[in-house]
CSV table of C-alpha atoms and ligand atoms in Angstrom, one decimal:
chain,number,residue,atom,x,y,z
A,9,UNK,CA,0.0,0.0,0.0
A,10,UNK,CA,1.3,3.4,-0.9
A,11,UNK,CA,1.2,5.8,2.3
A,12,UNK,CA,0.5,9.1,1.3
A,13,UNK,CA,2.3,11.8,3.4
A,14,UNK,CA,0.3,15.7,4.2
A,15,UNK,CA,1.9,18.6,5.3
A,16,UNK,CA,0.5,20.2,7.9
A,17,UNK,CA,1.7,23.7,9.9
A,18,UNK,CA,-0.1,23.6,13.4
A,19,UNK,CA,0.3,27.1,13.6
A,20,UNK,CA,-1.4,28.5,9.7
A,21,UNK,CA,-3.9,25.9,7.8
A,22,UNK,CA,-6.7,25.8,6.4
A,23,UNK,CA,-9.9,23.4,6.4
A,24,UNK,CA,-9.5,22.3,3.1
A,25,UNK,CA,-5.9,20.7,3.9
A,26,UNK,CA,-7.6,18.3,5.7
A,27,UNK,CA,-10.1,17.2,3.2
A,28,UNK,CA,-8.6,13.9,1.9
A,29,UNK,CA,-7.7,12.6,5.3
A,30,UNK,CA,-11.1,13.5,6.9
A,31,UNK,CA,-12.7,11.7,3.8
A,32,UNK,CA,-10.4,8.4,4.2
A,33,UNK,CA,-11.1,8.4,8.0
A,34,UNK,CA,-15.2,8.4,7.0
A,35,UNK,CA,-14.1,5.2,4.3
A,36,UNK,CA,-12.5,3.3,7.1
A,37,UNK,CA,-9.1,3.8,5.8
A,38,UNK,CA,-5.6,4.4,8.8
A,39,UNK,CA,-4.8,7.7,9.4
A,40,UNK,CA,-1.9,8.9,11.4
A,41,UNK,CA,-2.3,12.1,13.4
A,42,UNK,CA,0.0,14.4,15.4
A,43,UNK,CA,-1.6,15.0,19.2
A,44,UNK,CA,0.0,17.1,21.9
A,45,UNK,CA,0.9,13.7,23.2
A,46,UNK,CA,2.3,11.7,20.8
A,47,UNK,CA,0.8,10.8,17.3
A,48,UNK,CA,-1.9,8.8,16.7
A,49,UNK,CA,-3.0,5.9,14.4
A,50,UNK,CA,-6.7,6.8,13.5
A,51,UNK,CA,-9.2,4.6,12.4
A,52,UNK,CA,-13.1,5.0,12.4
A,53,UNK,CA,-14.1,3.9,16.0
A,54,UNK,CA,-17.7,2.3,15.2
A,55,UNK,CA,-16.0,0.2,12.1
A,56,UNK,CA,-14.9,-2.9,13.0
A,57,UNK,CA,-12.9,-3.2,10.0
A,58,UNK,CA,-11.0,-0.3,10.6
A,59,UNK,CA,-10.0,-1.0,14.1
A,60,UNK,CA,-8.7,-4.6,13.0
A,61,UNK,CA,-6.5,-2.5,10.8
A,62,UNK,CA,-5.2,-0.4,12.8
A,63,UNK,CA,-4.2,-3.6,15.1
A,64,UNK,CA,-3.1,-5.3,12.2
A,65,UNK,CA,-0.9,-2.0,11.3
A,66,UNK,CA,0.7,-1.9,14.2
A,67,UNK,CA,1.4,-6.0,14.9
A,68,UNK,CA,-0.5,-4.9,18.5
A,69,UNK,CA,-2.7,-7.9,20.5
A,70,UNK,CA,-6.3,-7.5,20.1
A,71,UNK,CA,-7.5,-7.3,24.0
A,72,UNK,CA,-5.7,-3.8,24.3
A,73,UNK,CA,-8.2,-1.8,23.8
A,74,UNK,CA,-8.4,1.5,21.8
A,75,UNK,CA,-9.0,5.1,22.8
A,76,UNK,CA,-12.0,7.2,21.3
A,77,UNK,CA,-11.1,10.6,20.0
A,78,UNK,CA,-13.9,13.0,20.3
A,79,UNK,CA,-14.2,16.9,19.0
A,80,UNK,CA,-17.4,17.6,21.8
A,81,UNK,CA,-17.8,17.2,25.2
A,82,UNK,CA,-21.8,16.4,24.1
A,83,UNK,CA,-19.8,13.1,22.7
A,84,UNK,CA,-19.8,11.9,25.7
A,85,UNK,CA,-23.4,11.2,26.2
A,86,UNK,CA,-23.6,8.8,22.9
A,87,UNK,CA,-19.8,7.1,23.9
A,88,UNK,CA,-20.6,6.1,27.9
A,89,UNK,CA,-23.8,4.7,29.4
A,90,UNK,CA,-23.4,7.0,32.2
A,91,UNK,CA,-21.8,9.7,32.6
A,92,UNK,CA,-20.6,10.5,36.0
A,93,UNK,CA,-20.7,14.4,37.3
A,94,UNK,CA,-17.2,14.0,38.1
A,95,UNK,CA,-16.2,13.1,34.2
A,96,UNK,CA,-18.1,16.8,33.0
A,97,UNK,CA,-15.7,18.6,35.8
A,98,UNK,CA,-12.4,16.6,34.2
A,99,UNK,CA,-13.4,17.2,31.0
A,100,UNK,CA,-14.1,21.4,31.9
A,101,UNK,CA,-10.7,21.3,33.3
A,102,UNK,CA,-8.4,19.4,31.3
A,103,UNK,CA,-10.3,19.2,27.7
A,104,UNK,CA,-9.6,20.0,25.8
A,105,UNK,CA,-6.1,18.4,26.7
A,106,UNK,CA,-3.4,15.4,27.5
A,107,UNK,CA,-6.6,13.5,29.4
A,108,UNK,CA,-8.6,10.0,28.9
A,109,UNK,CA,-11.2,8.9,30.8
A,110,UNK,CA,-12.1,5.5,31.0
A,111,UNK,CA,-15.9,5.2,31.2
A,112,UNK,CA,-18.8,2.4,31.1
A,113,UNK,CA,-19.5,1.9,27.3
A,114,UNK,CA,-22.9,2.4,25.7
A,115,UNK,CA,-24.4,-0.5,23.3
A,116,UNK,CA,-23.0,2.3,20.2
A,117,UNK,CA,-19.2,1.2,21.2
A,118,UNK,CA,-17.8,-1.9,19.6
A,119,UNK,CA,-16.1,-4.3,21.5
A,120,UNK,CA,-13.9,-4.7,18.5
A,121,UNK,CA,-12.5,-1.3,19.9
A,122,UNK,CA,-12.8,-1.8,23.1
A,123,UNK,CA,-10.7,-5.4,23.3
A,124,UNK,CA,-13.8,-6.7,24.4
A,125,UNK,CA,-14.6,-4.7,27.5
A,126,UNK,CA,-17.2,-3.1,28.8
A,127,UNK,CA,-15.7,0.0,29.3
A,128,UNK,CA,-14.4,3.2,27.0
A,129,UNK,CA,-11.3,5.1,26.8
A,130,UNK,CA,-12.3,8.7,26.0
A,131,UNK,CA,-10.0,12.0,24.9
A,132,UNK,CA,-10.5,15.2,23.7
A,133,UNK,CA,-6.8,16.3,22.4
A,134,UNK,CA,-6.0,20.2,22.0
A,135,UNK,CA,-3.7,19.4,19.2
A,136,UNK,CA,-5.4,22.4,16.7
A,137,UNK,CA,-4.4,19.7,13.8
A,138,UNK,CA,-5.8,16.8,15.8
A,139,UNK,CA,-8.7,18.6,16.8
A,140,UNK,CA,-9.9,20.0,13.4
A,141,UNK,CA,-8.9,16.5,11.7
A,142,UNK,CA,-11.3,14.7,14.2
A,143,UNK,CA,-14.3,17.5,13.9
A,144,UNK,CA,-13.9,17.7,9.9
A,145,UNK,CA,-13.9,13.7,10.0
A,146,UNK,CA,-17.7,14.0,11.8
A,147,UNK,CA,-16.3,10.7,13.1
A,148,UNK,CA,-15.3,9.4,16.4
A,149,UNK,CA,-11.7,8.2,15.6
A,150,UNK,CA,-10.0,5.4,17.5
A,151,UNK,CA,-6.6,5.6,17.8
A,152,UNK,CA,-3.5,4.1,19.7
A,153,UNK,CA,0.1,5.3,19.7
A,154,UNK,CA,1.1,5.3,16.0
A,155,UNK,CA,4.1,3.0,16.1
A,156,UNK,CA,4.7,-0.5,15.3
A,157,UNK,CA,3.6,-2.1,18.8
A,158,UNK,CA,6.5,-2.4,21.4
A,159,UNK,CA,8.4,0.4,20.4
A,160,UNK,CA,8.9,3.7,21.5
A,161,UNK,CA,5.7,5.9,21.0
A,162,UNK,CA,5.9,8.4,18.1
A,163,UNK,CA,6.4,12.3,18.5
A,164,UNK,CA,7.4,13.0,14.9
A,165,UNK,CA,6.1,12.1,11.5
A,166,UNK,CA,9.9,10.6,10.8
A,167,UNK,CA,9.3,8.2,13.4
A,168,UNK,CA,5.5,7.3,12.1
A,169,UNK,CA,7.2,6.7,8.6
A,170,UNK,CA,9.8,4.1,10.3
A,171,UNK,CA,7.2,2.0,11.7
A,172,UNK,CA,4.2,2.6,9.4
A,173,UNK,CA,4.7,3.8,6.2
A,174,UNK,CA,3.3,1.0,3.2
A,175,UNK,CA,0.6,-0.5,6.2
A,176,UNK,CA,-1.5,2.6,6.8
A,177,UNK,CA,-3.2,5.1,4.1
A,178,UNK,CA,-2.0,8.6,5.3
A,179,UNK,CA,0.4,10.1,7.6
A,180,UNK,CA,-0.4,13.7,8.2
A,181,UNK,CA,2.9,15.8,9.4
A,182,UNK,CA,2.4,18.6,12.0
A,183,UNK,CA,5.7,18.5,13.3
A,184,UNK,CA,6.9,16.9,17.0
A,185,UNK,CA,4.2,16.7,19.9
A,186,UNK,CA,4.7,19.3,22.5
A,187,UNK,CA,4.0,16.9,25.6
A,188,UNK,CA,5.9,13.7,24.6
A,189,UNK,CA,4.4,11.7,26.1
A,190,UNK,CA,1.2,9.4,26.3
A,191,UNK,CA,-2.1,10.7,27.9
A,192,UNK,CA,-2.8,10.7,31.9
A,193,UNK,CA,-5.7,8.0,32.0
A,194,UNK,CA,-8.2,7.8,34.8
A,195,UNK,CA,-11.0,5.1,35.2
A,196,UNK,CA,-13.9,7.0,37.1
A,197,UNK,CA,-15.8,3.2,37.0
A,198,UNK,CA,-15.0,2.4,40.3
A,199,UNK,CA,-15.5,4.1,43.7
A,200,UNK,CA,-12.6,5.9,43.3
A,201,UNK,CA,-10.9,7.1,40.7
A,202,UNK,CA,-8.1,5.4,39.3
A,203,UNK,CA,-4.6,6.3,37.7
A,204,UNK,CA,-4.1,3.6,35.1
A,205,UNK,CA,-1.3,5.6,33.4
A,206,UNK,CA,0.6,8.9,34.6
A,207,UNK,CA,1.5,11.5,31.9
A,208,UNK,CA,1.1,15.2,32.2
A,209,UNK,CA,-1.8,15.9,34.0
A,210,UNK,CA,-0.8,15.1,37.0
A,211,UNK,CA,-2.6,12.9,40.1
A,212,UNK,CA,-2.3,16.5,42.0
A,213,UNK,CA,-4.1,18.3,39.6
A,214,UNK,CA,-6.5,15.5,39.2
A,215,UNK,CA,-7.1,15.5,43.3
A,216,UNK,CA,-7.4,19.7,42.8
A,217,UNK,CA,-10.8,18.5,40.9
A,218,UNK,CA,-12.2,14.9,41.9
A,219,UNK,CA,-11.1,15.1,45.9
A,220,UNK,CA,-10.0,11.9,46.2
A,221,UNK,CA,-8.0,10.2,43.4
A,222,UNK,CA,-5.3,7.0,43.6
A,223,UNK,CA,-2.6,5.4,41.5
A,224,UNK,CA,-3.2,1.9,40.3
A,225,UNK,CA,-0.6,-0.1,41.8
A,226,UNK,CA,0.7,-1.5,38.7
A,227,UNK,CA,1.7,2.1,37.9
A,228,UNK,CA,4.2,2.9,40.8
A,229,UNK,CA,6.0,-0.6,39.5
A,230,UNK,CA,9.6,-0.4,40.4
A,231,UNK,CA,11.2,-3.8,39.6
A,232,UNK,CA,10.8,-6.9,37.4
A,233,UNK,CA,9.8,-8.7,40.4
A,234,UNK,CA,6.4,-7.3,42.0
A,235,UNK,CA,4.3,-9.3,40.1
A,236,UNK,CA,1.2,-6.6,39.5
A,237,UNK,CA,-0.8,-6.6,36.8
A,238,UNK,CA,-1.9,-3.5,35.1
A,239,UNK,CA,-5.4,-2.8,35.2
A,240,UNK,CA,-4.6,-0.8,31.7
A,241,UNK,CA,-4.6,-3.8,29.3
A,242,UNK,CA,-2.1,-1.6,27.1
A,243,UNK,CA,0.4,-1.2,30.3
A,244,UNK,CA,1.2,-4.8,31.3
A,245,UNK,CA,2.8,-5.5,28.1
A,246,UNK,CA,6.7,-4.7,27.1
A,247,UNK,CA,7.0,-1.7,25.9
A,248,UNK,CA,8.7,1.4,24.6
A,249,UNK,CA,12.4,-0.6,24.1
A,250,UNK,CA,14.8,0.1,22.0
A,251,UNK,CA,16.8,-2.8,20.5
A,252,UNK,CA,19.7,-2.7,23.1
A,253,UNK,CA,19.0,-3.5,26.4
A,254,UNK,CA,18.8,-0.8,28.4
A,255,UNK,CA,19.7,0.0,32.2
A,256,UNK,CA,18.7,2.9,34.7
A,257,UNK,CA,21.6,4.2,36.5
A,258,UNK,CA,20.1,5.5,39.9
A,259,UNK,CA,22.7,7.2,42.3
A,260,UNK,CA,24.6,10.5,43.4
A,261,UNK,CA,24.9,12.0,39.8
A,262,UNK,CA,28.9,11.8,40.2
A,263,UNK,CA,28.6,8.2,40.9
A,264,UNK,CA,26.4,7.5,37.7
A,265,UNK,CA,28.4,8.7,35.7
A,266,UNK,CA,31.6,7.6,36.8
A,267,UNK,CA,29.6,4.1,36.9
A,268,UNK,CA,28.5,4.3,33.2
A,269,UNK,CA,32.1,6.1,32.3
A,270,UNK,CA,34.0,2.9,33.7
A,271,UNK,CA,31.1,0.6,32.2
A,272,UNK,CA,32.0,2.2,28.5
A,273,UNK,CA,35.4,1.5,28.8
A,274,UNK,CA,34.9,-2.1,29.6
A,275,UNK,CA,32.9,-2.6,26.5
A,276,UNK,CA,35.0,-0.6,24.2
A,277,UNK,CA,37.9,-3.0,25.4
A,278,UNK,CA,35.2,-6.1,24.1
A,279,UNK,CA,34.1,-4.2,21.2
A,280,UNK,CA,31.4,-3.3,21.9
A,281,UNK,CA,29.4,0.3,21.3
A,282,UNK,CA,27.8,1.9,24.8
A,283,UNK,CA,25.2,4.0,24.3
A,284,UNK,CA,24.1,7.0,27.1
A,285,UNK,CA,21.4,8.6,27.6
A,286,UNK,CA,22.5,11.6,29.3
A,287,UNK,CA,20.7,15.8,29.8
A,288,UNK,CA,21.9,18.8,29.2
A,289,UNK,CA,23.6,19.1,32.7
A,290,UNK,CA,25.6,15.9,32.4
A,291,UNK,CA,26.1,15.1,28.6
A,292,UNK,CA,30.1,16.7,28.9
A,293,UNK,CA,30.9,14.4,31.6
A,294,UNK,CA,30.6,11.0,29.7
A,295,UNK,CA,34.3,10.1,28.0
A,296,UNK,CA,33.2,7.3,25.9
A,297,UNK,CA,30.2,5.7,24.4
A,298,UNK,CA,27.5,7.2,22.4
A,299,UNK,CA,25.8,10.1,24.3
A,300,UNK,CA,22.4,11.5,23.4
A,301,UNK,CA,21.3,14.1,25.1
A,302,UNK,CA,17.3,13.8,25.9
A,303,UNK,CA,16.6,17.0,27.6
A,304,UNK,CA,17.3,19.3,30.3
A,305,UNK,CA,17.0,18.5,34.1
A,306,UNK,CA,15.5,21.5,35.5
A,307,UNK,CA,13.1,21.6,32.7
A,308,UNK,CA,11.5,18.4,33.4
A,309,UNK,CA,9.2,18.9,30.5
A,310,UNK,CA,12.2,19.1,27.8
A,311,UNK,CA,13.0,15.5,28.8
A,312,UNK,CA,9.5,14.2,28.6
A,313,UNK,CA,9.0,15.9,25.2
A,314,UNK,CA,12.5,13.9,24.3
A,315,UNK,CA,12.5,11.1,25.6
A,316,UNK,CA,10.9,9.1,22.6
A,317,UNK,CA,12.7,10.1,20.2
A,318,UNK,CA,16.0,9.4,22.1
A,319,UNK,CA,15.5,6.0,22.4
A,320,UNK,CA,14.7,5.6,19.1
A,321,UNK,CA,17.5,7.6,18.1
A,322,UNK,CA,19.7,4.7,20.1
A,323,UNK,CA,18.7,1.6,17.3
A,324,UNK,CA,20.8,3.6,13.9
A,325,UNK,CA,23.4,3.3,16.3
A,326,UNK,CA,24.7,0.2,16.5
A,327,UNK,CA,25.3,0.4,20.4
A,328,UNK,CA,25.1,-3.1,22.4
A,329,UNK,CA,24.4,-1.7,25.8
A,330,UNK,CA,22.2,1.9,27.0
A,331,UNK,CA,22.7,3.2,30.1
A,332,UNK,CA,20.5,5.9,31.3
A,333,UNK,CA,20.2,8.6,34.0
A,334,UNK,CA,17.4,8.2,36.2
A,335,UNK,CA,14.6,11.2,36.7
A,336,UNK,CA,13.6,12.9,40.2
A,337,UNK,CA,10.2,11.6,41.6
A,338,UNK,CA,8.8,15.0,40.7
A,339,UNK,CA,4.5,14.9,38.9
A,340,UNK,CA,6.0,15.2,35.3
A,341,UNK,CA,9.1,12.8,36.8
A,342,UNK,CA,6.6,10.0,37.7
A,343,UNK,CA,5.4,9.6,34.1
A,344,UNK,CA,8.9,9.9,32.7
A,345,UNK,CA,10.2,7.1,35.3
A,346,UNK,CA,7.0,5.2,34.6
A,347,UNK,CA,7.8,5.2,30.7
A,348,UNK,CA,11.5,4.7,30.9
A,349,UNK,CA,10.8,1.9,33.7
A,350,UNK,CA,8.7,0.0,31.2
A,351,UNK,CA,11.7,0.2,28.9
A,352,UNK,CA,14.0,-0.8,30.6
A,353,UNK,CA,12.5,-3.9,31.7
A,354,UNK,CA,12.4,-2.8,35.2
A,355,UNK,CA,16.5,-3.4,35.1
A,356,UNK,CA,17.8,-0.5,36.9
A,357,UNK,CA,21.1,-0.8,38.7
A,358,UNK,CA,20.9,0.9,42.3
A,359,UNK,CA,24.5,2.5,43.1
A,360,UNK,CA,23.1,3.8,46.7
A,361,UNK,CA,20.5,4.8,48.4
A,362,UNK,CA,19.1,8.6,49.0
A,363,UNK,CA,20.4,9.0,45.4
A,364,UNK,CA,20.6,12.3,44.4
A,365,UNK,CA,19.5,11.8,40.9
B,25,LIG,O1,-1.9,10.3,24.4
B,25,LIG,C1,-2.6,9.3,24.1
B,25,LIG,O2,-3.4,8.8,24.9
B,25,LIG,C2,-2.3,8.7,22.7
B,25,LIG,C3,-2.8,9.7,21.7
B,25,LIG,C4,-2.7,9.2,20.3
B,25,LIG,O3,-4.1,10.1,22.0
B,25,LIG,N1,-2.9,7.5,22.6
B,25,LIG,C5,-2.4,6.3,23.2
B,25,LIG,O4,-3.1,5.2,22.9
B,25,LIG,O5,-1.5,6.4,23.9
B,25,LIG,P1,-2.5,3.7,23.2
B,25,LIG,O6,-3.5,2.8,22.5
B,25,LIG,O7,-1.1,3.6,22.8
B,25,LIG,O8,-2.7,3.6,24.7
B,25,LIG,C6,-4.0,3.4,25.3
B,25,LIG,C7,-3.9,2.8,26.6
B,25,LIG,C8,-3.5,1.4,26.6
B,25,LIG,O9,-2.6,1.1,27.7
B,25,LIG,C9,-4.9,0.7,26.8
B,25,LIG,O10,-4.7,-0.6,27.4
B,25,LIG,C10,-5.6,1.7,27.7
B,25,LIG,O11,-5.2,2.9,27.2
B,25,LIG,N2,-7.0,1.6,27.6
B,25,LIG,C11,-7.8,1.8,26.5
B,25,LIG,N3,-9.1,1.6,26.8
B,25,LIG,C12,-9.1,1.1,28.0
B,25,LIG,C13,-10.2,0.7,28.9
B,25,LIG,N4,-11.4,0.6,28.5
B,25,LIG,N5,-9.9,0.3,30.1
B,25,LIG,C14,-8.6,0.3,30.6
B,25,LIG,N6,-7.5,0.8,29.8
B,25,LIG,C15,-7.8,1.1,28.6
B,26,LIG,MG1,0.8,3.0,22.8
C-alpha cells in the first residue's frame, strides 16, 4: 500500500488541507495524526474493520483496547452509558487536553474497539491539527500510539514513517508533539478514581478537581519482580524498548556517571558500542560511548518531550548496551520514570541509596 504523506503547519492551515484525510477516515481507511501527546494511528471507532486494521498496522494484540477521540464534550453522552458528574468537571478542566477517561461503554461502542470490554477510553486532544482532523472527519476516531507495537511511541512524522509507512493510508505531518508523552488515563468506574497511566496531567491536579484520586498499583512498578498486573490492558505488556537493552543508572549523579564512564570502557575493550542517555547538565561528563542528550533537568518537560525520540535515536546506532540517568520523583518525573521503567524492563542498577538523581 502506498502511504500518502500531508503537510500540515499547526500554527497556519486551512480546512480544506484536511479534506482527503477526513474523507479516508469516514471510508474506514488508517490515518496517522500528530496530538500534543504523541501521534496517533486513527481509524473509524464504530468500524470494526477499521480498528482490526489499525491492530493489524501496528502487529498490537487485540485485548488492548483502543481510545475514542472525540471533538465535543456532548460526545460523551452517545460514547458512555453514564456519565458520571465528576467526568463533566475533568473534561471542563483538562479538555480540551493530554486526558482519557475511561468510562462504562454504551451499546454504540464496539467491543472490537474496546478489546472486548465493557468500558471506554475517551480523549478530547488540544492538538489544533488533531482537533480539526477529528471535527472535519464528523467521526469518532479510535486511535493508539502510531508505532509498530513495542516500540517507543511516536512524537514525529519521521518516526510514524519508520514503523508505518506501506501499512497505513496517510500520515499527516504537523511536526513533534509538544507533551511527549502518552495521555494521563483515569477510570472514574469504580469508587474511586483510578490512575491507570501517569503523563502530564498530574494525580495533583487531578485531586485539585475529583477530591479523592489513587494510582493503580501496577503504575508505581519499580522492579521486574512485583508481580502486579496493570489494570490498563495496554500497560502490562513490554513496551517502549529500544533494540539494546537498556539500564537505569540511579545514584549520586557523580557516581552514575563515573559508573557508566567505567562501564563504557569495559565494553570498548570487548568491542562493543555503549550507548548513554545523558541531559543537558551531564552530557560533557561522559568520556566514551555514544551520548544522546534527551533534555534538560531543571526543565522536566524538555526531557518528557525527548524522551521518545532518544531511544529511538539509540537503534541507527549500532550500540550493544544503554545506560541511562534516572529522573527525580517529581509529577512530570513519575510519568517519565514510569515510561523509561517499562523500557528498561524494570532493570535499573541501584548504586546507593538517598540518590541524588
Ligand atoms: O496520548 C494518548 O493517549 C495517545 C494519543 C494518540 O491520544 N494514545 C495512546 O493510545 O497512547 P494507546 O493505545 O497507545 O494507549 C492506550 C492505553 C493502553 O494502555 C490501553 O490498554 C488503555 O489505554 N485503555 C484503553 N481503553 C481502556 C479501557 N477501556 N480500560 C482500561 N484501559 C484502557
Ligand atoms: Mg501505545
Amino acid at each position: 500500500m502506498k502511504t500518502e504523506l500531508v503537510k500540515i503547519n499547526r500554527d497556519n492551515f486551512t480546512e480544506e488541507e484536511f479534506s482527503f484525510a477526513a474523507q479516508c477516515l469516514r471510508e474506514g481507511k488508517l490515518v496517522a495524526f500528530p496530538t500534543e501527546t504523541v501521534y496517533g494511528l486513527g481509524g473509524n471507532a464504530f468500524d470494526a474493520t477499521a480498528s482490526a486494521r489499525i491492530y493489524e498496522a501496528k502487529g498490537r494484540p487485540s485485548d488492548n483496547p483502543l481510545i475514542v477521540h472525540i471533538a465535543e464534550v456532548s460526545a460523551l453522552a452517545e460514547l458512555a452509558s453514564e456519565v458520571p458528574e465528576s467526568a463533566y468537571a475533568l473534561a471542563d478542566a483538562f479538555w480540551p487536553g493530554p486526558l482519557t477517561m475511561i468510562l462504562k461503554k454504551s451499546d454504540k461502542v464496539p467491543k472490537t474497539t474496546t478489546g472486548g470490554l465493557d468500558t471506554v477510553a475517551i480523549r478530547m486532544p488540544a492538538d489544533p491539527v488533531a482537533a480539526t482532523l477529528i471535527r472535519l472527519s464528523g467521526i469518532y476516531v479510535a486511535a493508539p500510539s502510531a508505532n509498530a507495537s513495542g516500540r517507543p511511541s511516536t512524537t514525529k512524522a519521521e518516526h510514524v514513517i519508520e514503523d508505518l509507512d506501506g501499512k497505513i493510508d496517510v500520515i499527516i505531518d504537523g511536526g513533534a508533539s509538544a507533551i511527549g508523552l502518552e495521555s494521563t488515563i483515569v477510570d472514574l468506574t469504580g469508587e474511586v478514581p483510578l490512575i491507570l497511566r501517569p503523563g502530564y496531567i498530574s494525580a495533583e491536579q487531578l485531586a485539585e478537581v475529583l477530591g479523592e484520586v489513587r494510582f493503580d498499583e501496577a503504575v508505581l512498578k519499580r522492579s521486574a519482580s512485583e508481580n502486579i498486573v496493570a489494570k490498563a490492558p495496554g500497560m502490562k505488556y513490554r513496551h517502549y524498548a529500544p533494540k539494546a537493552p537498556l539500564y537505569i543508572v540511579e545514584g549520586k549523579s557523580e557516581e552514575v556517571i563515573r559508573y557508566i564512564n567505567a562501564e563504557a570502557v569495559k565494553n570498548a575493550a570487548e568491542g562493543r558500542i555503549t550507548g548513554i542517555l545523558a541531559t543537558e547538565e551531564t552530557k560533557k561528563s561522559y568520556t566514551g560511548g555514544m551520548v544522546f542528550c534527551v533534555g534538560e533537568r531543571a526543565n522536566a518537560e524538555s526531557i518528557a518531550a525527548g524522551l521518545f525520540d532518544t531511544l529511538r535515536s539509540f537503534d541507527e546506532t549500532g550500540v550493544s548496551v544503554i545506560y541511562s540517568e534516572s529522573f527525580a520523583d517529581n509529577p512530570l518525573g513519575t510519568a517519565i520514570m514510569n515510561r523509561l521503567l517499562k523500557a528498561a524492563g524494570y532493570h535499573i542498577i541501584r548504586l546507593q541509596k538517598d540518590e541524588d538523581i
